[in-house]
Short mmCIF file of C-alpha atoms in Angstrom, two decimals:
data_model
loop_
_atom_site.label_atom_id
_atom_site.label_comp_id
_atom_site.label_asym_id
_atom_site.label_seq_id
_atom_site.Cartn_x
_atom_site.Cartn_y
_atom_site.Cartn_z
CA MET A 1 -67.04 1.16 88.56
CA ARG A 2 -70.24 2.79 87.71
CA PHE A 3 -68.47 4.60 85.07
CA ALA A 4 -67.09 1.33 83.48
CA CYS A 5 -70.68 -0.17 83.55
CA PHE A 6 -71.95 3.02 81.75
CA LEU A 7 -69.23 2.72 79.07
CA MET A 8 -70.17 -0.78 78.33
CA LEU A 9 -73.90 0.27 77.78
CA VAL A 10 -73.09 3.08 75.48
CA PRO A 11 -72.37 0.92 72.34
CA LEU A 12 -75.76 -0.96 72.98
CA ALA A 13 -77.64 2.49 72.44
CA GLY A 14 -76.95 2.23 68.81
CA CYS A 15 -79.08 -1.02 68.61
CA ALA A 16 -82.15 0.67 69.92
CA ALA A 17 -84.95 0.80 67.31
CA ARG A 18 -85.46 4.17 65.71
CA PRO A 19 -88.82 4.82 64.02
CA ASN A 20 -87.54 6.89 60.97
CA THR A 21 -84.45 4.76 59.86
CA PRO A 22 -84.79 2.84 56.66
CA SER A 23 -84.34 -0.92 56.57
CA LEU A 24 -81.11 -2.30 55.36
CA LEU A 25 -82.97 -5.17 53.64
CA PRO A 26 -82.67 -5.15 49.81
CA ARG A 27 -85.46 -3.31 47.91
CA GLY A 28 -87.56 -4.74 45.31
CA ILE A 29 -85.72 -2.94 42.58
CA GLU A 30 -82.37 -4.27 43.93
CA ASN A 31 -83.58 -7.83 43.36
CA GLN A 32 -84.27 -7.27 39.63
CA SER A 33 -81.64 -8.44 37.10
CA GLU A 34 -80.30 -5.68 34.82
CA ALA A 35 -78.74 -8.36 32.47
CA VAL A 36 -79.91 -8.06 28.96
CA GLN A 37 -81.95 -11.20 28.02
CA PRO A 38 -80.66 -12.71 24.82
CA ARG A 39 -83.09 -12.77 21.96
CA ARG A 40 -83.87 -16.07 20.38
CA ALA A 41 -82.65 -16.15 16.83
CA ALA A 42 -85.43 -16.40 14.31
CA PRO A 43 -85.40 -19.77 12.41
CA VAL A 44 -83.46 -19.56 9.15
CA GLU A 45 -85.37 -20.46 6.05
CA ALA A 46 -83.65 -23.32 4.23
CA ASP A 47 -82.03 -22.08 1.02
CA PRO A 48 -81.49 -24.85 -1.58
CA ALA A 49 -78.95 -22.82 -3.44
CA ILE A 50 -76.78 -22.17 -0.40
CA ASN A 51 -77.02 -25.87 0.56
CA ALA A 52 -76.02 -26.92 -2.87
CA ARG A 53 -73.04 -24.55 -3.00
CA ILE A 54 -71.97 -25.79 0.61
CA GLU A 55 -72.07 -29.44 -0.61
CA GLN A 56 -70.25 -28.57 -3.73
CA ALA A 57 -67.61 -26.74 -1.81
CA GLU A 58 -67.18 -29.63 0.75
CA LYS A 59 -66.79 -32.11 -2.14
CA SER A 60 -64.27 -29.91 -3.83
CA LEU A 61 -62.31 -29.38 -0.66
CA ALA A 62 -62.30 -33.21 0.00
CA ALA A 63 -61.10 -34.00 -3.52
CA THR A 64 -58.46 -31.20 -3.47
CA GLN A 65 -57.22 -32.40 -0.04
CA ARG A 66 -56.85 -36.01 -1.35
CA THR A 67 -54.87 -34.67 -4.37
CA PHE A 68 -52.80 -32.41 -2.12
CA ASP A 69 -51.83 -35.17 0.07
CA ALA A 70 -50.75 -37.34 -2.84
CA TYR A 71 -48.77 -34.50 -4.27
CA ALA A 72 -47.37 -33.63 -0.89
CA ALA A 73 -45.96 -37.23 -0.46
CA ARG A 74 -44.30 -36.84 -4.07
CA ALA A 75 -43.00 -33.47 -3.01
CA GLU A 76 -41.51 -34.79 0.22
CA THR A 77 -39.56 -37.43 -1.79
CA LEU A 78 -38.28 -34.90 -4.15
CA VAL A 79 -37.19 -32.30 -1.39
CA ALA A 80 -35.44 -35.26 0.25
CA ALA A 81 -33.54 -35.92 -2.90
CA ALA A 82 -32.62 -32.32 -3.35
CA ARG A 83 -31.11 -31.92 0.12
CA GLY A 84 -27.40 -31.41 -0.23
CA GLN A 85 -27.80 -30.46 -3.83
CA PRO A 86 -27.06 -26.94 -4.93
CA ALA A 87 -29.74 -24.59 -5.77
CA GLY A 88 -30.60 -24.70 -9.52
CA SER A 89 -29.59 -28.46 -9.75
CA GLU A 90 -31.93 -30.84 -11.56
CA ALA A 91 -33.13 -32.40 -8.14
CA TRP A 92 -33.69 -28.74 -6.72
CA LEU A 93 -35.85 -27.84 -9.83
CA ASN A 94 -37.95 -30.93 -9.51
CA ALA A 95 -38.54 -30.16 -5.82
CA GLN A 96 -39.42 -26.58 -6.59
CA ALA A 97 -41.87 -27.68 -9.23
CA ALA A 98 -43.50 -30.11 -6.89
CA ILE A 99 -43.94 -27.44 -4.29
CA ALA A 100 -45.38 -25.04 -7.02
CA ASP A 101 -47.96 -27.85 -7.82
CA LEU A 102 -48.83 -27.78 -4.10
CA ASP A 103 -49.41 -24.08 -4.44
CA VAL A 104 -51.83 -24.42 -7.23
CA LEU A 105 -53.85 -26.98 -5.08
CA ARG A 106 -53.77 -24.54 -2.15
CA ALA A 107 -55.17 -21.80 -4.32
CA GLN A 108 -58.18 -24.05 -5.01
CA SER A 109 -58.77 -24.28 -1.20
CA SER A 110 -58.39 -20.60 -1.01
CA LEU A 111 -61.06 -20.05 -3.79
CA GLU A 112 -63.52 -22.30 -1.95
CA ALA A 113 -62.93 -20.44 1.32
CA THR A 114 -63.40 -17.17 -0.33
CA ASP A 115 -66.54 -18.11 -2.11
CA LEU A 116 -68.11 -19.40 1.13
CA GLU A 117 -67.02 -16.17 2.90
CA ARG A 118 -68.60 -14.06 0.20
CA ILE A 119 -71.86 -15.83 0.45
CA ALA A 120 -71.81 -15.07 4.38
CA MET A 121 -70.91 -11.58 3.82
CA ASP A 122 -73.71 -11.10 1.13
CA ARG A 123 -76.18 -12.53 3.56
CA ALA A 124 -74.97 -10.22 6.52
CA ALA A 125 -75.13 -7.15 4.21
CA ALA A 126 -78.63 -8.10 3.23
CA GLY A 127 -79.46 -8.10 6.89
CA LYS A 128 -80.11 -11.95 6.98
CA PRO A 129 -79.10 -14.05 9.95
CA PRO A 130 -76.10 -16.44 9.69
CA TYR A 131 -76.92 -19.59 7.71
CA PRO A 132 -76.49 -22.89 9.59
CA GLY A 133 -73.52 -24.91 8.19
CA LEU A 134 -72.15 -22.01 6.19
CA ASP A 135 -69.78 -20.72 8.79
CA ASP A 136 -68.68 -24.30 9.61
CA SER A 137 -67.90 -24.97 6.04
CA TYR A 138 -66.09 -21.78 5.73
CA ARG A 139 -64.02 -22.48 8.73
CA ALA A 140 -63.23 -25.93 7.39
CA ALA A 141 -62.08 -24.50 4.10
CA GLN A 142 -59.88 -22.05 5.86
CA SER A 143 -58.51 -24.79 8.07
CA HIS A 144 -57.64 -26.76 4.89
CA TYR A 145 -56.05 -23.75 3.35
CA GLU A 146 -53.95 -22.99 6.54
CA ALA A 147 -52.73 -26.65 6.80
CA GLN A 148 -51.72 -26.66 3.18
CA ALA A 149 -49.78 -23.44 3.67
CA LYS A 150 -47.88 -25.05 6.41
CA THR A 151 -47.08 -28.10 4.54
CA ILE A 152 -45.78 -26.07 1.69
CA MET A 153 -43.66 -23.74 3.88
CA ALA A 154 -42.25 -26.83 5.80
CA LEU A 155 -41.07 -28.31 2.58
CA ALA A 156 -39.85 -25.06 1.17
CA VAL A 157 -37.68 -24.19 4.02
CA GLN A 158 -35.73 -27.46 3.53
CA LEU A 159 -34.44 -26.51 0.14
CA PRO A 160 -31.38 -24.30 -0.35
CA THR A 161 -32.10 -20.83 -1.58
CA ALA A 162 -31.29 -19.73 -5.00
CA PRO A 163 -28.21 -17.53 -5.22
CA ALA A 164 -28.85 -13.84 -5.79
CA THR A 165 -28.39 -12.62 -9.31
CA PRO A 166 -26.20 -9.54 -9.62
#
């Protein structure tokens, strides 16, 4: 029985205070954050030329989109009329011409997106910070372009393909 009591006291011996053992509490350095603090962006000076270009691009995109929508409605009608018609027929040619008109308008959206991207790239190459509104306008122009491309593709796949020439 004595031996059993002795065995029960042995684990408690590890809890006795030892003067040379380090504390298990966090040290001061362990409480410091190593996360990199984000730097605040310097305010960007207003550039009237860029503001004017952004405004002009937005107006041009809006006008192009209105025209594209009107031409797309016309193209949908012509594509519907060409369904079931052989490739090369008058209805098929009219639908192809309408789709080509949509491609011209899509090219205008591409031009605006490219110009805005070039301005942003020129600023970055010069070490200047991003210009407020420029990236948003570029994304809007790119979105117009992509939506127009989807519309054109959706119309084009409805037409029969032209026969291969020998």
